[in-house]
Coordinates of C-alpha atoms and ligand atoms in Angstrom, one line a residue:
M1 CA 16.3 -16.2 -25.5
A2 CA 15.2 -13.5 -23.1
G3 CA 14.1 -14.7 -19.6
E4 CA 11.5 -13.2 -17.3
P5 CA 11.0 -9.5 -18.1
V6 CA 10.9 -8.6 -14.4
T7 CA 12.6 -10.0 -11.2
V8 CA 11.2 -9.8 -7.7
E9 CA 12.7 -9.9 -4.3
T10 CA 11.9 -8.8 -0.8
R11 CA 14.0 -7.0 1.7
G12 CA 12.7 -6.3 5.3
G13 CA 9.1 -5.5 4.5
V14 CA 9.8 -4.0 1.1
G15 CA 8.9 -5.7 -2.2
I16 CA 11.3 -4.9 -5.0
V17 CA 10.3 -5.3 -8.7
R18 CA 13.1 -4.9 -11.2
L19 CA 12.6 -4.5 -14.9
D20 CA 15.0 -6.8 -16.6
R21 CA 15.0 -6.5 -20.4
P22 CA 18.4 -5.1 -21.1
E23 CA 18.5 -6.0 -24.8
A24 CA 15.6 -3.5 -25.3
R25 CA 16.7 -1.0 -22.6
N26 CA 13.8 -2.2 -20.4
A27 CA 11.2 -1.1 -23.0
L28 CA 7.7 -1.7 -21.7
S29 CA 6.4 -4.4 -24.0
P30 CA 3.0 -6.0 -23.3
E31 CA 4.8 -8.8 -21.5
V32 CA 6.7 -6.4 -19.3
F33 CA 3.4 -4.5 -18.4
E34 CA 1.7 -7.7 -17.6
A35 CA 4.6 -9.1 -15.4
L36 CA 5.0 -5.7 -13.7
G37 CA 1.3 -5.4 -13.0
E38 CA 1.2 -9.0 -11.6
A39 CA 4.2 -8.4 -9.3
I40 CA 2.7 -5.2 -8.0
D41 CA -0.7 -6.8 -7.3
R42 CA 1.0 -9.7 -5.5
F43 CA 3.0 -7.4 -3.2
D44 CA 0.0 -5.2 -2.7
A45 CA -2.0 -8.2 -1.4
D46 CA 0.8 -9.3 0.9
P47 CA 0.4 -8.1 4.5
G48 CA 4.1 -8.6 5.0
I49 CA 4.9 -5.9 2.5
G50 CA 4.7 -2.2 3.6
C51 CA 6.2 -0.5 0.6
I52 CA 7.1 -1.4 -3.0
V53 CA 10.2 -0.3 -5.0
I54 CA 10.1 -0.3 -8.8
A55 CA 13.6 -0.3 -10.3
G56 CA 15.6 -0.9 -13.4
S57 CA 19.3 -1.4 -13.8
D58 CA 22.3 1.0 -13.4
E59 CA 22.0 1.9 -17.1
V60 CA 18.3 2.2 -17.6
F61 CA 15.1 2.5 -15.6
A62 CA 12.9 2.1 -18.8
A63 CA 13.2 3.5 -22.3
G64 CA 9.4 3.8 -22.6
A65 CA 6.8 1.8 -24.3
D66 CA 8.1 -0.8 -26.8
I67 CA 8.2 1.2 -30.1
K68 CA 8.7 -2.0 -32.1
A69 CA 5.5 -3.5 -30.6
M70 CA 3.6 -0.3 -31.0
R71 CA 4.5 0.5 -34.6
D72 CA 2.0 -1.8 -36.3
R73 CA -0.7 -1.6 -33.6
S74 CA -4.2 -0.8 -34.8
F75 CA -6.6 1.5 -33.1
Q76 CA -8.5 -1.6 -31.7
D77 CA -5.2 -3.1 -30.5
A78 CA -4.4 0.1 -28.7
M79 CA -7.7 0.0 -26.8
T80 CA -7.2 -3.6 -25.5
Q81 CA -3.5 -4.3 -25.1
P82 CA -2.1 -4.7 -21.6
S83 CA -0.6 -1.2 -21.4
A84 CA -4.1 0.3 -21.4
R85 CA -5.0 -1.9 -18.4
F86 CA -1.7 -1.3 -16.6
W87 CA -2.0 2.3 -15.6
P88 CA -5.4 2.0 -13.7
R89 CA -4.0 -1.2 -12.1
L90 CA -1.0 0.8 -10.9
A91 CA -3.2 3.6 -9.6
A92 CA -5.2 1.0 -7.6
C93 CA -2.2 -0.1 -5.6
R94 CA -2.8 0.9 -2.0
T95 CA 0.8 0.2 -0.9
P96 CA 3.2 3.2 -1.4
L97 CA 5.4 2.9 -4.5
V98 CA 9.0 4.2 -4.7
A99 CA 10.6 4.5 -8.1
A100 CA 14.3 3.8 -8.0
V101 CA 15.7 5.4 -11.2
S102 CA 19.2 5.1 -12.6
G103 CA 20.0 5.9 -16.2
F104 CA 17.2 6.6 -18.7
A105 CA 13.5 7.1 -17.7
L106 CA 11.9 8.1 -21.0
G107 CA 8.4 8.2 -22.3
G108 CA 6.4 5.5 -20.5
G109 CA 9.4 4.9 -18.3
C110 CA 9.2 8.5 -17.1
E111 CA 5.5 8.2 -16.6
L112 CA 6.0 5.0 -14.6
A113 CA 8.3 6.8 -12.3
L114 CA 5.9 9.8 -12.0
A115 CA 3.0 7.5 -11.2
C116 CA 4.9 6.2 -8.2
D117 CA 4.5 8.0 -4.9
M118 CA 8.2 9.0 -4.5
I119 CA 11.3 8.9 -6.7
V120 CA 14.8 8.2 -5.7
A121 CA 17.3 8.9 -8.5
S122 CA 20.9 8.2 -9.2
E123 CA 22.9 11.3 -10.3
T124 CA 23.1 9.4 -13.7
A125 CA 19.3 9.4 -14.2
E126 CA 17.8 11.2 -17.2
F127 CA 14.1 11.9 -17.4
G128 CA 12.1 12.9 -20.5
Q129 CA 9.0 12.6 -22.6
P130 CA 10.3 12.0 -26.2
E131 CA 7.0 10.9 -27.6
I132 CA 6.6 14.0 -29.7
T133 CA 9.7 13.0 -31.7
L134 CA 7.8 9.8 -32.7
G135 CA 4.6 11.6 -33.7
I136 CA 2.6 10.7 -30.6
I137 CA 2.0 12.3 -27.2
P138 CA 2.5 10.8 -23.7
G139 CA -0.3 8.3 -23.0
G140 CA 0.5 7.1 -19.5
G141 CA -0.2 10.3 -17.6
G142 CA 2.9 12.4 -18.5
T143 CA 1.1 15.6 -19.6
Q144 CA -1.1 15.6 -16.5
R145 CA 1.4 14.7 -13.9
L146 CA 4.2 17.0 -15.2
A147 CA 1.8 19.9 -15.4
R148 CA 0.7 19.3 -11.9
V149 CA 4.2 19.1 -10.5
L150 CA 6.0 21.6 -12.6
G151 CA 3.3 24.0 -13.7
K152 CA 2.1 24.5 -17.3
Q153 CA 5.1 26.3 -18.8
Q154 CA 7.8 23.8 -17.7
A155 CA 5.6 20.8 -18.6
M156 CA 4.9 22.3 -22.0
E157 CA 8.5 22.6 -22.8
L158 CA 9.4 19.1 -21.9
V159 CA 6.3 17.6 -23.7
L160 CA 6.6 19.8 -26.9
T161 CA 10.4 19.4 -27.3
G162 CA 11.1 16.0 -25.9
R163 CA 14.1 17.5 -24.1
R164 CA 15.7 15.2 -21.5
I165 CA 16.6 16.5 -18.0
R166 CA 19.2 15.1 -15.7
A167 CA 18.6 14.1 -12.1
A168 CA 19.8 17.4 -10.6
E169 CA 17.4 19.4 -12.7
A170 CA 14.6 17.0 -12.0
H171 CA 15.3 17.4 -8.3
E172 CA 15.3 21.2 -8.6
L173 CA 11.9 21.0 -10.5
G174 CA 10.4 18.9 -7.7
I175 CA 10.0 15.6 -9.6
V176 CA 12.5 13.7 -7.6
N177 CA 12.7 13.3 -3.8
R178 CA 16.4 12.7 -3.6
V179 CA 19.5 12.2 -5.8
T180 CA 22.2 9.8 -4.8
R181 CA 25.7 9.1 -6.0
E182 CA 26.1 6.6 -8.8
G183 CA 25.7 3.0 -7.5
E184 CA 23.8 4.1 -4.3
W185 CA 20.4 4.6 -5.8
L186 CA 18.8 1.2 -5.1
D187 CA 20.0 1.0 -1.5
A188 CA 18.8 4.6 -0.9
A189 CA 15.4 3.8 -2.4
V190 CA 15.0 0.6 -0.3
E191 CA 16.1 2.4 2.8
L192 CA 13.4 5.0 2.2
A193 CA 10.8 2.2 1.5
Q194 CA 11.8 0.4 4.7
L195 CA 11.2 3.5 6.7
V196 CA 7.7 3.6 5.3
A197 CA 7.3 -0.2 5.8
R198 CA 8.0 0.2 9.5
R199 CA 5.0 2.6 9.9
P200 CA 1.5 1.2 10.8
P201 CA 0.2 -0.1 7.5
I202 CA -3.4 1.0 7.7
A203 CA -2.3 4.6 8.5
V204 CA 0.2 4.5 5.7
Q205 CA -2.5 3.5 3.2
L206 CA -4.9 6.1 4.5
A207 CA -2.2 8.8 4.3
K208 CA -1.4 7.8 0.7
Q209 CA -5.0 8.2 -0.2
A210 CA -5.3 11.5 1.5
V211 CA -2.2 13.0 -0.2
L212 CA -3.3 11.7 -3.6
A213 CA -6.7 13.3 -3.2
A214 CA -5.0 16.7 -3.1
D215 CA -4.5 16.4 -6.9
E216 CA -8.2 15.5 -7.5
T217 CA -10.2 17.8 -5.3
A218 CA -10.8 21.4 -4.2
L219 CA -9.3 22.3 -0.8
S220 CA -12.5 22.2 1.2
A221 CA -13.5 18.8 -0.2
G222 CA -9.9 17.5 0.3
L223 CA -10.0 18.7 3.9
A224 CA -13.3 16.9 4.5
Y225 CA -11.9 13.7 2.9
E226 CA -8.8 13.9 5.1
R227 CA -11.0 14.3 8.2
R228 CA -12.9 11.1 7.3
L229 CA -9.7 9.2 6.7
F230 CA -8.3 10.6 10.0
E231 CA -11.4 9.2 11.8
L232 CA -10.8 5.8 10.2
A233 CA -7.2 5.9 11.5
M234 CA -8.6 6.6 15.0
A235 CA -10.6 3.4 14.8
T236 CA -7.5 1.2 14.3
E237 CA -5.8 -0.9 17.0
D238 CA -2.5 0.3 15.7
R239 CA -3.2 3.9 16.7
V240 CA -4.0 2.7 20.3
E241 CA -0.7 0.8 20.2
G242 CA 1.2 3.8 18.8
M243 CA -0.1 6.2 21.3
S244 CA 0.3 3.8 24.2
A245 CA 3.9 3.0 23.2
F246 CA 4.7 6.8 23.2
I247 CA 3.2 7.2 26.6
E248 CA 4.9 4.1 28.0
K249 CA 8.3 5.1 26.4
R250 CA 8.6 1.9 24.4
K251 CA 8.8 0.9 20.7
P252 CA 5.3 0.3 19.1
R253 CA 4.4 -3.1 17.7
F254 CA 2.1 -2.5 14.8
R255 CA -0.1 -5.4 13.6
G256 CA -2.0 -3.8 10.7
R257 CA -5.3 -3.8 12.5
Ligands
LIG301 N1 11.2 0.4 -27.7 C1 11.7 -0.7 -28.3 N2 13.0 -0.9 -28.4 C2 13.9 0.0 -27.8 C3 13.4 1.1 -27.1 C4 11.9 1.3 -27.1 N3 11.4 2.3 -26.4 N4 14.4 1.8 -26.6 C5 15.5 1.1 -27.0 N5 15.2 0.0 -27.7 C6 16.1 -1.0 -28.3 C7 16.8 -0.4 -29.6 O1 15.9 -0.5 -30.7 C8 18.0 -1.3 -29.7 O2 17.5 -2.5 -30.3 P1 18.5 -3.3 -31.4 O3 18.8 -2.2 -32.4 O4 19.7 -3.7 -30.6 O5 17.6 -4.4 -31.8 C9 18.3 -1.6 -28.2 O6 17.1 -1.3 -27.5 C10 19.4 -0.6 -27.7 O7 19.0 0.7 -28.0 P2 20.1 1.8 -28.4 O8 21.1 1.3 -29.3 O9 19.3 3.0 -28.9 O10 20.7 2.1 -26.9 P3 21.4 3.4 -26.4 O11 22.0 3.0 -25.1 O12 22.3 4.0 -27.5 O13 20.3 4.5 -26.2 C11 18.1 5.2 -25.3 C12 19.3 4.3 -25.1 C13 17.1 4.8 -24.2 C14 18.5 6.7 -25.1 C15 17.5 5.0 -26.8 O14 17.4 3.6 -27.0 C16 16.2 5.7 -27.0 O15 16.1 6.9 -27.2 N6 15.1 4.9 -26.9 C17 13.8 5.3 -27.3 C18 13.2 6.2 -26.2 C19 11.8 6.7 -26.6 O16 11.6 7.3 -27.6 N7 10.9 6.4 -25.7 C20 9.4 6.7 -25.9 C21 8.7 5.5 -26.4 S1 7.0 5.9 -26.7 C22 0.1 4.6 -23.3 C23 0.9 4.7 -22.3 C24 2.3 5.0 -22.5 C25 2.8 5.1 -23.8 C26 1.9 5.0 -24.8 C27 0.6 4.7 -24.6 N8 -1.3 4.2 -23.2 C28 -1.8 3.9 -21.9 C29 -2.2 4.3 -24.2 C30 4.2 5.4 -23.9 C31 4.8 5.7 -25.1 C32 6.3 5.7 -25.1 O17 7.0 5.5 -24.2

C-alpha cells in the first residue's frame, strides 16, 4: 500500500516538501494536492521557516495531474475537487518557493514549478505541457505563465504541440534560474533557499509581493505599489538592525519584526 504522498523535512530555516508517489510518477492526485497544500500552509505559518523548497525524486518532479483520477470526473467534480483549491492556496503563500526539479515536470507538474518563485533544475529535467495530447488544455496557469515568461510565440508552440524541453533549453528560455549536474539539484536548491532564509523575513515577503505585482500591473501602478511596500520595510525593526549592523561592521541579527 502507498504511504504518505508527500514527505517533509527542514534544513537550516528551509522547509522541504517532497512529492513521494513513485508508482504513479508523482502524479498530482487529489490526495497529493491536499497533502502538498497542507505542508506548504504549515511551513508558511512557521516563523522559523524563511523559504520553502518543493521537490520530487531524481526521476520525476511530477507527471502532472492524475489522469486516472481525472478521466471519469464530472463537470461538478472538476469545480470542487482539491486541485481547484490548491492553486489559489499556493498563490497565497507569502514565503518564497523554490521548485527543485529533476526528471519530468509535465502538465500540472510543470505548472507547479512555474508557480514557484524560482526553479533549480537538474540537467536531467524535462519540462512540458502535454495536456493537448489528452484533449484538454493546461488548467494550473501554464498558458498564462509561459506566455509571460517566454512570449506568445514560444508559449504557443509548447502548449499547442506538447513538445517537451530539456533543462538547458528551459534555462535559455528563462524558465529556470540554474541548471545543476545530475545528483546536485536538491542541494543546490536548498542552498539557494537557505540564502533567502538568512535574509530579514518581512523584507523578503514584501520583496516577493513587489516582484509578483510586476505581472499584474502597469509600470506606474507597480512603482507606486513598490513605494508603499518600501515604506512598510522602513517601519521594521529588522531594517534598523540591518543598517546598524552595516555601519557597526558586524553581522545583522534579524528577528522578523
Ligand atoms: N496520471 C496518472 N498516472 C500516471 C501519470 C499521470 N499523470 N503519469 C504516469 N502515471 C502512471 C502510469 O499510468 C503508470 O502506471 P501503471 O501502468 O504502472 O499502473 C506509471 O505511472 C508509470 O508510468 P510510465 O510507465 O508511463 O512511466 P515512464 O517512466 O515510462 O514515463 C512519463 C514517465 C512521465 C513520461 C509518462 O508516464 C507520462 O507521459 N505521463 C503522463 C504525462 C502527462 O500527460 N501529464 C499531463 C496530465 S494532465 C487544473 C490544474 C491542472 C491540471 C488540470 C486542471 N485545474 C486547476 C482545473 C493539469 C492537468 C495535467 O497535468
